[in-house]
XYZ file of C-alpha atoms in Angstrom:
227
model
C 88.265 139.020 83.501
C 85.264 137.703 85.413
C 84.946 133.946 85.742
C 82.080 132.579 83.686
C 79.072 131.239 85.542
C 78.722 127.492 85.150
C 75.223 126.039 85.712
C 75.307 122.967 87.940
C 72.744 120.194 88.068
C 72.524 117.590 90.824
C 69.810 115.258 92.028
C 68.977 114.329 95.637
C 70.643 110.927 95.234
C 73.751 112.310 93.539
C 74.700 114.999 96.076
C 77.356 113.039 97.954
C 80.111 112.676 95.401
C 83.855 112.702 95.884
C 84.906 116.099 94.581
C 88.467 116.762 93.497
C 90.065 120.016 94.726
C 88.813 122.935 92.597
C 92.337 124.305 92.240
C 93.092 121.455 89.803
C 91.069 123.419 87.248
C 94.125 125.680 86.892
C 96.018 122.879 85.129
C 96.253 123.013 81.344
C 94.910 119.483 80.965
C 95.876 116.803 78.466
C 93.631 116.262 75.462
C 93.351 112.545 74.647
C 91.147 111.465 71.744
C 89.317 114.788 72.026
C 88.739 114.571 75.798
C 90.498 117.158 77.969
C 91.670 115.620 81.235
C 92.828 117.731 84.174
C 91.824 115.734 87.261
C 92.513 112.021 87.667
C 91.289 110.134 90.718
C 93.636 107.459 92.044
C 91.509 104.533 93.197
C 90.273 101.070 92.296
C 87.157 101.415 94.439
C 84.215 101.062 92.052
C 81.811 102.878 94.383
C 84.088 105.931 94.459
C 84.746 105.752 90.715
C 80.975 105.874 90.097
C 80.569 108.867 92.420
C 83.228 111.449 91.601
C 83.573 114.613 89.527
C 87.103 113.713 88.406
C 87.760 113.708 84.651
C 89.368 110.252 84.689
C 90.596 107.447 86.926
C 94.039 105.894 87.226
C 93.560 102.273 88.275
C 96.891 100.922 89.447
C 97.360 98.624 92.427
C 100.164 96.749 94.252
C 99.370 93.322 92.807
C 99.916 91.546 89.507
C 97.432 93.067 87.016
C 94.510 90.786 86.278
C 91.988 90.991 83.419
C 89.039 90.523 85.799
C 90.023 93.615 87.780
C 90.582 95.709 84.661
C 87.270 94.574 83.169
C 85.295 95.315 86.346
C 86.699 98.832 86.717
C 86.174 99.798 83.075
C 82.613 98.428 83.024
C 81.716 100.301 86.209
C 83.363 103.603 85.302
C 81.540 106.399 83.501
C 84.807 108.314 83.016
C 87.981 107.386 81.080
C 90.254 104.810 82.741
C 94.031 104.543 82.739
C 94.715 100.889 83.503
C 97.805 99.554 85.265
C 99.490 96.788 83.255
C 102.520 96.014 85.401
C 106.160 96.565 84.661
C 107.579 95.590 88.042
C 106.831 91.944 88.843
C 104.757 91.652 85.671
C 106.814 92.197 82.537
C 107.283 91.152 78.929
C 104.471 89.412 77.085
C 102.111 89.444 80.043
C 102.252 93.256 80.214
C 101.709 93.392 76.455
C 98.718 91.026 76.704
C 97.272 93.031 79.606
C 97.676 96.179 77.522
C 95.835 94.617 74.601
C 93.044 93.527 76.918
C 92.828 97.002 78.498
C 92.595 98.633 75.079
C 89.953 96.164 73.908
C 87.876 96.843 77.022
C 88.016 100.617 76.479
C 90.936 101.981 78.494
C 92.038 105.445 77.418
C 95.644 104.555 78.289
C 97.846 102.066 80.117
C 100.273 102.705 82.962
C 103.637 100.992 83.419
C 105.503 100.958 86.731
C 108.812 102.753 87.179
C 111.058 99.629 87.041
C 109.644 98.515 83.674
C 112.480 97.380 81.368
C 112.767 99.110 77.995
C 112.128 95.755 76.285
C 108.701 95.544 77.941
C 107.949 99.155 77.016
C 108.713 98.333 73.382
C 106.445 95.273 73.447
C 103.561 97.251 74.945
C 103.981 100.185 72.550
C 104.013 97.843 69.558
C 100.904 96.010 70.756
C 98.475 98.875 71.338
C 97.214 102.120 69.856
C 96.420 104.052 73.049
C 98.757 106.208 75.176
C 101.427 104.446 77.225
C 102.176 106.154 80.534
C 105.460 105.543 82.366
C 105.594 106.079 86.129
C 108.365 108.314 87.500
C 109.310 108.221 91.191
C 112.297 110.601 91.292
C 114.607 112.703 89.136
C 116.756 109.568 88.875
C 114.086 107.526 87.056
C 115.500 106.697 83.599
C 112.929 107.632 80.958
C 114.958 108.742 77.915
C 115.012 105.274 76.343
C 111.391 104.645 77.301
C 110.257 107.811 75.542
C 112.288 106.778 72.514
C 110.546 103.368 72.697
C 107.110 104.990 72.486
C 106.027 106.207 75.949
C 103.460 108.965 75.401
C 103.424 110.642 78.799
C 104.794 110.276 82.322
C 103.066 109.973 85.680
C 105.177 111.537 88.432
C 104.716 110.332 92.000
C 107.754 111.457 93.983
C 106.280 112.166 97.418
C 107.345 115.495 98.891
C 109.705 116.006 95.947
C 106.984 115.752 93.301
C 106.961 119.437 92.318
C 110.755 119.482 92.081
C 110.684 116.302 89.984
C 108.006 117.762 87.700
C 110.156 120.849 87.097
C 113.206 118.676 86.371
C 111.428 116.724 83.647
C 109.500 119.748 82.340
C 112.796 121.581 81.777
C 114.186 118.499 80.042
C 111.065 117.775 77.967
C 109.145 121.048 77.366
C 106.324 119.391 75.394
C 105.989 116.051 77.217
C 102.520 115.496 78.751
C 102.997 115.201 82.519
C 100.574 113.762 85.074
C 101.586 114.244 88.724
C 100.330 113.742 92.250
C 99.232 117.039 93.725
C 99.654 116.394 97.412
C 97.206 117.091 100.242
C 96.709 120.882 99.996
C 95.680 123.493 97.458
C 99.128 125.027 97.878
C 100.947 121.797 97.000
C 98.666 121.222 94.004
C 99.272 124.763 92.761
C 103.023 124.306 93.190
C 102.901 121.091 91.153
C 100.902 122.756 88.377
C 103.240 125.755 88.286
C 106.198 123.346 88.082
C 104.764 122.050 84.807
C 102.205 119.307 85.482
C 99.402 119.189 82.901
C 97.072 116.955 84.936
C 96.831 116.121 88.635
C 96.085 112.822 90.329
C 94.016 113.004 93.496
C 93.879 110.304 96.174
C 90.380 110.297 97.686
C 89.409 109.312 101.225
C 88.849 105.581 101.583
C 85.382 104.058 101.488
C 85.676 103.482 105.245
C 86.547 107.117 105.931
C 83.657 108.359 103.815
C 81.260 105.966 105.544
C 82.497 107.139 108.944
C 81.700 110.740 108.002
C 78.202 109.751 106.907
C 77.555 107.744 110.086
C 78.598 110.736 112.204
C 76.135 112.849 110.239
C 73.356 110.312 110.857
C 74.130 110.235 114.607
C 74.019 114.031 114.743
C 70.626 114.088 113.001
C 69.236 111.432 115.333
C 70.407 113.438 118.343
C 68.736 116.590 116.993
C 65.487 114.766 116.271
C 65.465 113.252 119.748
C 65.473 116.661 121.444
């Protein structure tokens, strides 16, 4: 069957966007509140979030979650946002309050870290009416009780063992929505999808790396024009 032609529209000022790998389109996607999500960009950089073709953003970071950060990202984004609400250092009522705030601001879901105690999961699930995502870092991550407590989907980030970890949990939970990191190549992304991931997270180049590429382009143009 021939692939359908998809018309594409860009403007001169919107050409330089961060594109996710096209192979992610092979994923089944996860439909949340009517929106099908296949590609999820992993960043808190507002400039990148405003200039990407990803279906959604996962905004988690290695600090205690703060309402000001959540608010800024959601206001800047023009795609759905999964907001980090702690679970490691930040637990209990604070995670529940952060979840309430994220929902009120428009998050499509909240993300809890791997070490989150079941008691915190229960508090978050009771407080909000949007999906609760639990992070998984290996096949040893305990999620049975968390799923029973109300976790809606899992986000697998297991380094080089991600595909293997996806298959482990897919075999155990055939219908559980699974988000997973795809790795750096089309081959690793395909492997992760074939292992059972429904959606793929993509880590973009940093703002500095993107700016470096653009500056090199400018230097090249200046050199050509000077000939």
